[in-house]
Amino acid sequence: MDFLRLVACGSVDDGKSTLIGRLLHEAGRVPDDERAALARASASHGTRGGEVDYALLLDGLDAEREQGITIDVAWRHLQTARRRFLIADCPGHVQYTRNMATGASVADLAIVLVDASRGLLPQTFRHAAILSLFGVRHVLLAVNKMDRVGYAQPVFEAIASRFREHAGRLGIGDVMAIPVAAAVGDNVTTRSTAIDWYHGPSVLEHLEGVQVDGPDPALPLRLPLQLVLRDAEGGRWLTGTLAAGRVRVGDEVRIEPSGVASRIAALTVAGVAAEAAQVGQAVAVQLADDVDAGRGHVLAPVDAPLAHTDQFVAEVLWFDEAPLLPGRRYQLRNGARAVGARISELKFRHDPESLQPLAAKRLEFNEIGEVVISLDAVIAYAPYAENATLGGFILVDPLSRATVGAGMVRHGLRRADNIHWQVLDVDRNARAALKGQQPRCIWFTGLSGAGKSTIANLVERGLLARGLHTYLLDGDNVRHGLNRDLGFTDEDRVENLRRIGEVARLMTDAGLVVLVSFISPFRAERAAARALFEPGDFIEVFVDTPLADAERRDVKGLYAKARRGELPNFTGIDSPYEPPEAPELVLDTRRDDAQALADRVIAYVLDGGD
């Protein structure tokens, strides 16, 4: 029996849950106890004046029933005589677009709901764009609530024509439009007599008969590894779900990205010994050789290897309230693999309706853009259009651990294949030994006027007097040269600190004690700088000065200009400062003078951080 994965989407109140709920109910797939519960819920939370409210079959959360909206994705199974379905009912609110993307990422076909009385809305176009990006090429356009427009054929045809034209521009070639009144059952499971001008199938008839492309059996094996298990004899079994192709006992395979070769010695499918398995099946394989293979690796045929890269172009759908800023670091998760990542370039953002490129310096909540991502390590990958499992990923904030974006790999960058680390005979340890010191990065952060530069200058003088080799990177001084092309927007601040972090790392590699005096207002960028150094080599020093005190001692008059609106994006006035949460040192400028505070830093460095 065929299996079809569906995602139902549309704007708020277009009737998704009602349509899917009635589909389940009339197909006879709702148990008796759930029917009774639905009748009780309809009486207390329903919107149909005492009649059965089919939407409540899907809206299971109390908040959903109280507000009459869908918040989370509701997954439902449906089986008819002709087909099995997995249906994802997705919320329509803009703030829950990430939930809709979850459903689209696994869908073969989308049901797009449109309220006939309201027509196509911005959220309809946004959902169509997301469907296109996730490779959904089959759409059932359910023009709902036709009873509210008197079942007018011109209304339906105008909506269907406009949507087909738009979908065609997005690359969605298969659109079946059906006029529906889900609340009263018109054209849901059976053809409606009220819409006598329509002669096509009902929603259920179309879903049972539509043909979608299944996995291509000719594609080579792609088995992402999720876990390593041990049997009673201590043998290692590599587990995962086949993302493409077939695997047989005796197949010669490569472990990607290392390229080490081995052979499939044994295989189980869902825990049962087997000779072969195909795409979509959960398997465990045992290799003939004791090689390094485990979680995050991928098995591929020796004659059909995967591509490798640490830089690629991708489309990203941004979920977070805080914008995506080029230069900022995240964690990229692709299947079971997690690797540090940086958005090295935002090429453009997409128009939410047409997907046309628009110039942008950041991505805001729910925006879609094309980016270049640089990784901390090489991964094996496939473009999303070729394999959604190996080409799809999420981005995670390394501080909050929140998922902030979802992406699709378009292609790797050849420049990544042509750049390799050069092995040098003289290393950091040799340079440090010659100087007789432990290289460190002392990172001073605080508001403008807090006293960072003054204290850092005194610290460098004190360390130099004790025979240490140092260099001071001051924010103002660096902006005269290396960073003279950068302004003070959030995007420019991120790039400013990225460059300084890299320079500071090179200086410690040269064996120096480097002092960095920058406002560095964002925790994420300070965390990214810390990640460049070995544990213990990064000392974060928070020069703690209240805004009022910093403003009062401002000899440059910058705060006064900012208060008059003459200096936009000024930290502490119209741009935020995020104080460190766990710095190595906190210097309270209200309690001690600059020299005493500098002596504390010097003592900390000389004592090795104790």
Coordinates of C-alpha atoms in Angstrom, one line a residue:
M1 CA 0.0 0.0 0.0
D2 CA 1.3 3.5 -0.9
F3 CA 2.4 5.8 1.9
L4 CA 2.0 9.6 1.5
R5 CA 3.3 12.3 3.8
L6 CA 1.2 15.5 3.9
V7 CA 1.6 18.9 5.4
A8 CA -1.5 21.1 5.8
C9 CA -0.8 24.8 6.0
G10 CA -2.3 28.2 5.4
S11 CA -3.1 31.5 7.2
V12 CA -4.9 31.7 10.6
D13 CA -8.6 30.6 10.5
D14 CA -8.4 29.3 6.9
G15 CA -9.8 26.0 8.3
K16 CA -6.9 23.5 8.3
S17 CA -7.8 21.7 11.4
T18 CA -11.4 21.6 10.5
L19 CA -10.6 20.0 7.1
I20 CA -8.2 17.4 8.5
G21 CA -10.5 16.7 11.4
R22 CA -13.5 16.0 9.2
L23 CA -11.3 14.0 6.8
L24 CA -10.3 11.7 9.7
H25 CA -13.8 11.6 11.1
E26 CA -15.6 10.8 7.9
A27 CA -12.9 8.2 6.8
G28 CA -13.8 6.3 10.0
R29 CA -10.4 6.6 11.6
V30 CA -11.5 8.1 14.9
P31 CA -12.1 5.6 17.7
D32 CA -15.4 5.6 19.6
D33 CA -13.9 7.0 22.8
E34 CA -12.2 9.8 20.9
R35 CA -15.5 10.6 19.1
A36 CA -17.2 10.9 22.5
A37 CA -14.4 13.2 23.8
L38 CA -14.8 15.3 20.6
A39 CA -18.5 15.7 21.3
R40 CA -17.7 16.9 24.9
A41 CA -15.0 19.2 23.8
S42 CA -17.2 20.7 21.1
A43 CA -19.8 21.5 23.7
S44 CA -17.3 23.4 25.9
H45 CA -14.7 24.8 23.4
G46 CA -16.4 24.4 20.0
T47 CA -17.1 27.2 17.6
R48 CA -20.0 25.5 15.7
G49 CA -22.9 26.4 18.1
G50 CA -23.2 23.0 19.6
E51 CA -22.4 21.0 16.5
V52 CA -19.3 18.8 16.2
D53 CA -16.2 21.0 15.8
Y54 CA -13.8 18.8 13.9
A55 CA -10.9 21.1 14.4
L56 CA -10.7 20.0 18.0
L57 CA -9.5 16.6 16.8
L58 CA -6.2 18.3 15.9
D59 CA -6.1 21.2 18.4
G60 CA -5.3 19.1 21.5
L61 CA -3.5 21.7 23.6
D62 CA -5.6 23.6 26.1
A63 CA -4.3 26.9 24.8
E64 CA -5.3 25.9 21.3
R65 CA -8.8 25.0 22.3
E66 CA -9.2 28.1 24.4
Q67 CA -7.9 30.4 21.6
G68 CA -9.3 28.5 18.7
I69 CA -5.9 28.3 17.0
T70 CA -3.3 25.8 16.1
I71 CA 0.0 26.3 18.0
D72 CA 2.0 23.1 17.6
V73 CA 2.2 20.7 14.7
A74 CA -0.4 17.9 15.1
W75 CA 0.6 14.6 13.5
R76 CA -2.2 12.2 12.5
H77 CA -2.2 8.8 10.7
L78 CA -4.9 8.0 8.2
Q79 CA -5.5 4.7 6.4
T80 CA -8.0 4.1 3.7
A81 CA -8.6 1.1 1.4
R82 CA -6.2 2.7 -1.1
R83 CA -3.4 4.5 0.8
R84 CA -1.8 5.3 4.2
F85 CA -1.2 8.9 5.1
L86 CA 0.9 10.8 7.7
I87 CA -0.7 14.3 8.1
A88 CA 1.0 17.3 9.7
D89 CA -1.5 20.0 10.6
C90 CA 0.7 23.1 11.0
P91 CA -0.1 26.4 12.7
G92 CA -0.9 29.5 10.6
H93 CA 0.4 32.3 12.8
V94 CA 3.6 34.0 11.7
Q95 CA 5.3 33.3 15.0
Y96 CA 4.9 29.6 14.4
T97 CA 6.4 29.5 10.9
R98 CA 9.1 27.2 12.2
N99 CA 6.5 24.6 13.0
M100 CA 5.2 24.8 9.4
A101 CA 8.8 24.3 8.2
T102 CA 9.0 21.1 10.3
G103 CA 6.1 19.7 8.5
A104 CA 7.3 20.8 5.0
S105 CA 10.7 19.2 5.6
V106 CA 9.2 15.7 5.5
A107 CA 6.2 16.2 3.1
D108 CA 5.5 14.6 -0.3
L109 CA 2.5 16.9 -0.8
A110 CA 1.1 20.0 0.7
I111 CA -2.5 21.0 1.3
V112 CA -2.6 24.8 1.2
L113 CA -5.8 26.2 2.7
V114 CA -7.2 29.5 1.5
D115 CA -10.3 31.2 2.9
A116 CA -12.4 32.0 -0.2
S117 CA -13.8 35.2 1.5
R118 CA -10.3 36.6 2.1
G119 CA -8.3 35.2 -0.8
L120 CA -4.5 34.8 -0.9
L121 CA -2.8 36.4 2.0
P122 CA 0.9 37.2 2.7
Q123 CA 1.2 34.1 4.9
T124 CA -0.1 32.0 2.0
F125 CA 2.7 33.3 -0.2
R126 CA 5.3 32.7 2.6
H127 CA 4.1 29.1 3.0
A128 CA 4.4 28.6 -0.7
A129 CA 7.9 29.9 -0.7
I130 CA 8.9 27.6 2.2
L131 CA 7.3 24.6 0.3
S132 CA 9.4 25.5 -2.7
L133 CA 12.6 25.7 -0.7
F134 CA 12.0 22.4 1.0
G135 CA 11.4 20.7 -2.4
V136 CA 7.6 20.1 -2.1
R137 CA 6.4 20.0 -5.7
H138 CA 2.8 18.7 -5.3
V139 CA 0.1 21.0 -3.9
L140 CA -3.6 20.6 -3.2
L141 CA -5.0 24.1 -3.1
A142 CA -8.2 23.8 -0.9
V143 CA -10.2 27.0 -1.4
N144 CA -12.2 26.7 1.8
K145 CA -15.4 28.3 3.1
M146 CA -17.0 28.5 -0.3
D147 CA -20.4 28.5 1.4
R148 CA -19.5 32.0 2.7
V149 CA -19.2 33.3 -0.8
G150 CA -22.3 31.6 -2.1
Y151 CA -20.3 28.9 -3.9
A152 CA -19.4 31.5 -6.5
Q153 CA -17.3 29.9 -9.3
P154 CA -15.5 33.2 -10.3
V155 CA -14.2 33.6 -6.8
F156 CA -12.7 30.1 -6.8
E157 CA -11.2 30.4 -10.3
A158 CA -9.6 33.8 -9.6
I159 CA -7.9 32.4 -6.4
A160 CA -6.8 29.2 -8.2
S161 CA -5.5 31.0 -11.2
R162 CA -3.4 33.5 -9.2
F163 CA -2.0 30.7 -6.9
R164 CA -1.1 28.5 -9.9
E165 CA 0.8 31.4 -11.5
H166 CA 2.6 32.2 -8.3
A167 CA 3.5 28.5 -7.7
G168 CA 4.8 28.1 -11.2
R169 CA 7.3 30.9 -10.6
L170 CA 8.5 29.1 -7.5
G171 CA 9.0 25.8 -9.4
I172 CA 5.8 24.1 -8.0
G173 CA 4.4 22.6 -11.1
D174 CA 1.6 20.3 -9.8
V175 CA -1.3 22.3 -8.3
M176 CA -4.7 20.7 -7.9
A177 CA -7.4 23.3 -6.9
I178 CA -10.5 22.1 -5.2
P179 CA -13.4 24.2 -3.9
V180 CA -14.3 23.2 -0.3
A181 CA -16.6 24.0 2.6
A182 CA -14.9 21.9 5.3
A183 CA -17.3 22.9 8.1
V184 CA -20.3 21.4 6.2
G185 CA -18.4 18.6 4.4
D186 CA -18.5 19.9 0.8
N187 CA -15.8 18.1 -1.3
V188 CA -13.9 16.7 1.7
T189 CA -14.4 13.0 1.4
T190 CA -17.2 12.9 -1.2
R191 CA -18.1 15.2 -4.1
S192 CA -20.5 18.1 -3.2
T193 CA -23.9 18.5 -4.8
A194 CA -23.9 22.1 -3.7
I195 CA -21.0 22.9 -6.1
D196 CA -22.5 21.7 -9.3
W197 CA -20.1 23.6 -11.6
Y198 CA -17.1 21.6 -10.2
H199 CA -16.5 18.2 -11.7
G200 CA -13.2 17.2 -10.2
P201 CA -12.4 14.9 -7.3
S202 CA -12.9 15.5 -3.6
V203 CA -10.0 16.1 -1.3
L204 CA -9.8 12.5 -0.2
E205 CA -10.2 11.2 -3.8
H206 CA -7.3 13.3 -5.0
L207 CA -5.1 12.3 -2.1
E208 CA -5.8 8.7 -2.7
G209 CA -5.0 8.9 -6.4
V210 CA -2.2 11.5 -6.7
Q211 CA 1.1 10.1 -7.9
V212 CA 4.3 11.5 -6.3
D213 CA 7.9 10.5 -7.0
G214 CA 9.3 8.1 -4.5
P215 CA 12.9 7.5 -3.7
D216 CA 15.0 6.6 -6.7
P217 CA 16.2 3.0 -6.2
A218 CA 19.1 3.7 -8.5
L219 CA 20.7 6.2 -6.2
P220 CA 23.9 5.1 -4.4
L221 CA 23.9 4.1 -0.7
R222 CA 23.8 6.9 1.8
L223 CA 23.6 5.7 5.5
P224 CA 24.1 8.4 8.1
L225 CA 25.2 6.7 11.4
Q226 CA 23.3 7.5 14.5
L227 CA 24.6 5.2 17.2
V228 CA 27.2 2.5 17.9
L229 CA 25.9 -0.6 19.7
R230 CA 27.7 -3.6 21.2
D231 CA 26.4 -7.2 21.1
A232 CA 26.9 -9.9 23.7
E233 CA 30.3 -10.8 22.2
G234 CA 31.5 -7.2 22.1
G235 CA 31.0 -6.8 18.4
R236 CA 30.3 -3.2 17.1
W237 CA 27.1 -2.5 15.2
L238 CA 26.6 0.8 13.4
T239 CA 23.0 1.9 13.3
G240 CA 21.0 4.4 11.2
T241 CA 18.2 4.8 8.7
L242 CA 19.0 4.5 5.0
A243 CA 18.8 7.9 3.4
A244 CA 19.2 6.6 -0.1
G245 CA 20.0 3.5 -2.1
R246 CA 20.3 -0.1 -0.9
V247 CA 22.8 -2.0 1.2
R248 CA 23.7 -5.7 1.0
V249 CA 25.9 -8.0 3.0
G250 CA 29.3 -8.1 1.2
D251 CA 29.0 -4.5 -0.1
E252 CA 32.3 -2.5 -0.2
V253 CA 31.8 0.8 1.6
R254 CA 33.6 4.0 2.6
I255 CA 33.3 5.8 5.9
E256 CA 32.8 9.4 5.1
P257 CA 34.4 11.9 5.5
S258 CA 37.6 10.0 6.3
G259 CA 37.4 7.8 3.1
V260 CA 38.5 4.6 5.0
A261 CA 37.2 1.5 3.2
S262 CA 35.6 -1.6 4.6
R263 CA 33.0 -4.3 3.8
I264 CA 29.5 -5.0 5.2
A265 CA 29.9 -8.3 7.1
A266 CA 26.5 -8.5 8.7
L267 CA 23.2 -6.6 8.6
T268 CA 19.9 -6.4 10.5
V269 CA 16.7 -4.6 9.6
A270 CA 14.6 -3.6 12.6
G271 CA 16.6 -6.0 14.7
V272 CA 16.1 -9.0 12.4
A273 CA 19.1 -10.5 10.4
A274 CA 18.8 -9.7 6.7
E275 CA 20.8 -9.9 3.5
A276 CA 19.8 -6.5 2.2
A277 CA 17.9 -3.3 3.1
Q278 CA 16.5 -0.4 1.2
V279 CA 15.9 3.3 1.6
G280 CA 13.9 4.3 4.6
Q281 CA 14.6 1.2 6.6
A282 CA 16.3 1.3 10.1
V283 CA 19.3 -0.9 10.0
A284 CA 22.4 -2.0 12.0
V285 CA 25.5 -3.1 10.1
Q286 CA 28.7 -4.7 11.2
L287 CA 31.9 -3.9 9.3
A288 CA 34.5 -6.5 8.5
D289 CA 37.3 -4.3 9.7
D290 CA 37.9 -2.6 13.1
V291 CA 37.9 1.0 11.7
D292 CA 37.0 4.4 13.1
A293 CA 33.3 4.7 12.3
G294 CA 30.6 6.1 14.5
R295 CA 27.9 8.7 15.2
G296 CA 27.9 11.5 12.6
H297 CA 29.8 9.5 9.9
V298 CA 28.1 8.3 6.7
L299 CA 28.5 5.0 4.9
A300 CA 28.7 5.3 1.0
P301 CA 29.8 2.9 -1.7
V302 CA 33.5 2.9 -2.5
D303 CA 32.7 3.8 -6.2
A304 CA 30.2 6.6 -5.3
P305 CA 31.8 8.7 -2.5
L306 CA 30.1 11.7 -1.0
A307 CA 31.4 15.3 -1.5
H308 CA 33.3 16.9 1.4
T309 CA 33.5 20.5 2.4
D310 CA 33.9 23.0 5.2
Q311 CA 32.3 25.8 3.3
F312 CA 29.0 25.8 1.4
V313 CA 26.2 28.0 0.1
A314 CA 22.8 27.4 1.7
E315 CA 19.3 28.8 2.1
V316 CA 18.3 29.6 5.7
L317 CA 14.9 30.1 7.2
W318 CA 15.5 32.2 10.3
F319 CA 13.4 31.4 13.4
D320 CA 14.9 33.6 16.1
E321 CA 13.8 37.0 17.4
A322 CA 17.5 38.1 17.4
P323 CA 18.6 38.6 13.8
L324 CA 21.1 36.5 11.9
L325 CA 24.2 38.6 11.7
P326 CA 27.1 37.7 9.3
G327 CA 30.2 36.7 11.3
R328 CA 28.3 35.4 14.3
R329 CA 29.0 31.8 15.4
Y330 CA 26.4 29.0 15.7
Q331 CA 26.4 25.2 16.0
L332 CA 25.3 23.4 12.9
R333 CA 23.6 20.0 13.3
N334 CA 23.2 17.7 10.3
G335 CA 21.6 14.5 11.4
A336 CA 23.8 13.1 14.2
R337 CA 26.7 15.4 13.4
A338 CA 27.3 18.7 15.3
V339 CA 30.0 21.1 14.2
G340 CA 30.8 24.7 14.9
A341 CA 29.8 27.1 12.2
R342 CA 29.9 30.8 11.2
I343 CA 27.8 32.7 8.8
S344 CA 30.7 34.1 6.8
E345 CA 28.5 36.0 4.2
L346 CA 24.8 36.9 3.8
K347 CA 24.5 37.0 0.0
F348 CA 20.9 38.3 0.0
R349 CA 17.4 37.7 1.5
H350 CA 14.5 36.4 -0.4
D351 CA 11.3 38.4 -1.1
P352 CA 8.8 36.4 1.0
E353 CA 6.3 36.1 -1.9
S354 CA 8.4 35.8 -5.0
L355 CA 11.7 34.5 -3.6
Q356 CA 13.5 37.2 -5.7
P357 CA 16.8 38.3 -4.1
L358 CA 16.9 41.5 -2.1
A359 CA 19.9 43.2 -0.6
A360 CA 20.3 42.7 3.1
K361 CA 22.8 42.9 5.9
R362 CA 20.9 40.7 8.3
L363 CA 18.0 38.2 8.4
E364 CA 15.1 39.0 10.7
F365 CA 12.5 36.7 12.3
N366 CA 10.9 34.4 9.6
E367 CA 13.0 35.8 6.8
I368 CA 14.7 33.5 4.2
G369 CA 18.1 34.2 2.8
E370 CA 21.1 32.7 1.0
V371 CA 24.2 32.5 3.0
V372 CA 27.8 31.2 3.0
I373 CA 28.5 29.0 6.0
S374 CA 32.1 28.2 7.2
L375 CA 32.5 25.1 9.4
D376 CA 35.1 24.2 12.0
A377 CA 35.5 20.8 10.5
V378 CA 35.0 19.0 7.1
I379 CA 31.7 17.2 6.7
A380 CA 30.4 14.8 4.1
Y381 CA 27.3 16.2 2.5
A382 CA 24.9 16.1 -0.5
P383 CA 22.9 19.1 -1.9
Y384 CA 19.4 19.2 -0.4
A385 CA 17.8 18.8 -3.8
E386 CA 19.7 15.5 -4.1
N387 CA 19.2 14.2 -0.5
A388 CA 17.2 16.0 2.1
T389 CA 18.7 14.0 5.0
L390 CA 22.3 14.9 4.1
G391 CA 21.6 18.4 2.8
G392 CA 19.3 19.7 5.6
F393 CA 20.5 21.2 8.8
I394 CA 19.5 23.3 11.8
L395 CA 21.5 26.1 13.4
V396 CA 21.7 26.3 17.2
D397 CA 22.7 29.2 19.4
P398 CA 25.8 28.0 21.4
L399 CA 24.8 30.0 24.4
S400 CA 21.0 29.5 24.8
R401 CA 20.9 26.1 22.9
A402 CA 17.8 27.3 21.1
T403 CA 17.2 26.3 17.5
V404 CA 17.5 29.6 15.6
G405 CA 17.3 28.5 11.9
A406 CA 16.8 25.7 9.5
G407 CA 18.8 25.4 6.2
M408 CA 19.3 23.5 3.0
V409 CA 22.7 23.1 1.4
R410 CA 22.7 24.3 -2.2
H411 CA 26.3 23.5 -3.1
G412 CA 29.8 23.3 -1.7
L413 CA 32.5 25.9 -2.5
R414 CA 35.5 24.8 -4.5
R415 CA 37.7 27.4 -2.7
A416 CA 37.4 25.2 0.4
D417 CA 39.1 22.3 -1.5
N418 CA 42.1 24.4 -2.4
I419 CA 43.1 25.7 1.0
H420 CA 45.0 23.5 3.4
W421 CA 46.8 24.0 6.7
Q422 CA 50.5 24.4 6.1
V423 CA 52.6 22.4 8.6
L424 CA 55.3 24.6 10.1
D425 CA 58.4 23.5 11.9
V426 CA 58.3 26.3 14.5
D427 CA 55.1 26.2 16.6
R428 CA 53.5 28.1 19.4
N429 CA 55.3 26.1 22.1
A430 CA 58.7 26.9 20.6
R431 CA 58.0 30.6 20.4
A432 CA 56.6 30.7 23.9
A433 CA 59.7 28.8 25.3
L434 CA 62.0 31.3 23.6
K435 CA 60.2 34.1 25.4
G436 CA 59.9 32.2 28.7
Q437 CA 56.2 32.8 29.1
Q438 CA 52.7 31.4 28.7
P439 CA 50.8 33.1 25.9
R440 CA 47.5 34.5 27.0
C441 CA 44.7 36.7 25.7
I442 CA 43.4 39.2 28.2
W443 CA 40.1 40.5 26.9
F444 CA 38.8 43.7 28.5
T445 CA 35.1 44.5 28.0
G446 CA 32.9 47.2 29.3
L447 CA 31.0 50.3 28.3
S448 CA 32.6 53.2 26.5
G449 CA 34.3 55.3 29.1
A450 CA 34.5 52.5 31.6
G451 CA 38.2 52.8 31.8
K452 CA 39.2 49.7 29.8
S453 CA 42.0 51.4 27.8
T454 CA 43.5 53.1 30.8
I455 CA 43.6 49.8 32.8
A456 CA 44.8 47.8 29.9
N457 CA 47.6 50.3 29.3
L458 CA 48.7 50.0 33.0
V459 CA 48.6 46.2 32.8
E460 CA 50.8 46.1 29.7
R461 CA 53.3 48.5 31.4
G462 CA 53.4 46.3 34.5
L463 CA 53.8 43.0 32.5
L464 CA 56.5 44.6 30.3
A465 CA 58.4 45.7 33.4
R466 CA 58.4 42.1 34.6
G467 CA 60.0 40.9 31.3
L468 CA 56.9 39.7 29.5
H469 CA 56.4 40.1 25.8
T470 CA 53.1 41.8 25.1
Y471 CA 50.9 43.7 22.6
L472 CA 47.8 45.8 23.2
L473 CA 45.0 45.9 20.7
D474 CA 42.8 48.9 21.4
G475 CA 39.4 49.4 19.8
D476 CA 40.0 53.0 18.7
N477 CA 43.5 52.3 17.4
V478 CA 42.5 49.2 15.4
R479 CA 39.7 51.2 13.7
H480 CA 42.3 53.5 12.2
G481 CA 43.7 50.6 10.2
L482 CA 42.6 47.0 10.1
N483 CA 38.9 47.8 10.7
R484 CA 38.7 51.3 9.2
D485 CA 36.1 50.0 6.8
L486 CA 33.6 49.0 9.5
G487 CA 31.0 51.2 11.1
F488 CA 29.0 50.7 14.4
T489 CA 25.9 48.7 13.3
D490 CA 25.4 45.3 14.9
E491 CA 26.6 43.7 11.8
D492 CA 29.8 45.7 11.7
R493 CA 30.4 45.1 15.4
V494 CA 30.2 41.4 14.9
E495 CA 32.7 41.5 12.1
N496 CA 34.9 43.9 14.1
L497 CA 35.2 41.4 16.9
R498 CA 35.6 38.4 14.6
R499 CA 38.7 40.0 13.0
I500 CA 40.2 41.0 16.4
G501 CA 39.6 37.5 17.8
E502 CA 41.5 36.0 14.9
V503 CA 44.4 38.6 15.2
A504 CA 44.6 37.9 19.0
R505 CA 44.8 34.2 18.3
L506 CA 47.6 34.7 15.9
M507 CA 49.5 36.8 18.4
T508 CA 49.2 34.2 21.1
D509 CA 50.4 31.7 18.6
A510 CA 53.4 33.9 18.2
G511 CA 54.0 33.4 22.0
L512 CA 52.8 36.9 23.1
V513 CA 50.5 38.0 25.9
V514 CA 48.0 40.0 24.0
L515 CA 45.7 42.5 25.6
V516 CA 42.4 43.3 23.9
S517 CA 40.5 46.5 24.9
F518 CA 37.1 46.6 23.1
I519 CA 33.6 47.4 24.2
S520 CA 32.6 44.0 22.6
P521 CA 29.0 44.4 23.7
F522 CA 27.6 40.9 22.6
R523 CA 28.1 37.8 24.7
A524 CA 27.9 35.7 21.5
E525 CA 31.0 37.4 20.0
R526 CA 32.9 37.2 23.2
A527 CA 32.1 33.5 23.4
A528 CA 33.2 33.0 19.8
A529 CA 36.5 34.7 20.7
R530 CA 37.0 32.5 23.7
A531 CA 36.4 29.4 21.6
L532 CA 39.5 30.3 19.5
F533 CA 41.8 29.7 22.4
E534 CA 42.8 26.7 24.5
P535 CA 41.2 26.4 27.9
G536 CA 42.9 28.8 30.3
D537 CA 44.4 31.0 27.6
F538 CA 41.5 33.4 27.5
I539 CA 41.0 35.8 30.4
E540 CA 37.8 37.8 30.2
V541 CA 38.0 41.0 32.3
F542 CA 34.8 42.9 32.9
V543 CA 35.5 46.6 33.6
D544 CA 32.2 47.2 35.6
T545 CA 31.2 50.8 35.4
P546 CA 27.6 52.0 35.7
L547 CA 26.2 53.8 32.7
A548 CA 25.8 57.0 34.7
D549 CA 29.5 57.0 35.8
A550 CA 30.7 56.2 32.3
E551 CA 28.6 59.0 30.9
R552 CA 29.8 61.5 33.5
R553 CA 33.5 60.8 32.9
D554 CA 33.1 60.9 29.1
V555 CA 35.9 63.2 28.0
K556 CA 35.2 62.6 24.3
G557 CA 31.6 63.8 24.5
L558 CA 30.3 60.7 22.8
Y559 CA 27.4 60.1 25.2
A560 CA 26.2 63.6 24.7
K561 CA 26.2 63.2 21.0
A562 CA 24.4 59.9 21.3
R563 CA 21.7 61.5 23.5
R564 CA 21.2 64.2 20.9
G565 CA 20.7 61.5 18.2
E566 CA 24.0 62.5 16.5
L567 CA 25.7 59.2 17.1
P568 CA 23.4 56.3 16.2
N569 CA 24.1 52.7 17.4
F570 CA 25.9 53.8 20.5
T571 CA 26.4 51.1 23.1
G572 CA 24.4 51.8 26.3
I573 CA 22.1 54.4 24.6
D574 CA 20.4 52.9 21.5
S575 CA 22.5 49.7 21.2
P576 CA 22.6 47.1 24.0
Y577 CA 25.5 46.0 26.1
E578 CA 25.3 42.4 27.4
P579 CA 27.5 42.1 30.6
P580 CA 29.6 38.9 31.0
E581 CA 27.9 36.2 33.0
A582 CA 31.1 34.4 34.2
P583 CA 34.2 36.5 33.5
E584 CA 37.5 35.5 35.1
L585 CA 37.8 39.0 36.6
V586 CA 35.4 41.7 37.5
L587 CA 36.9 45.2 38.1
D588 CA 34.6 47.6 40.0
T589 CA 35.8 51.1 39.1
R590 CA 33.8 52.6 41.9
R591 CA 35.8 50.8 44.6
D592 CA 39.4 51.0 43.4
D593 CA 41.5 53.3 41.2
A594 CA 42.9 52.3 37.8
Q595 CA 46.3 51.2 39.2
A596 CA 44.9 49.0 41.9
L597 CA 42.6 47.3 39.3
A598 CA 45.6 46.9 36.9
D599 CA 47.6 45.3 39.7
R600 CA 44.8 42.7 40.2
V601 CA 45.0 41.7 36.6
I602 CA 48.8 41.5 36.6
A603 CA 48.7 39.3 39.7
Y604 CA 46.1 37.0 38.1
V605 CA 48.2 36.6 35.0
L606 CA 51.5 36.0 36.9
D607 CA 49.8 33.5 39.2
G608 CA 48.6 31.5 36.2
G609 CA 44.9 32.3 36.8
D610 CA 44.8 31.1 40.4

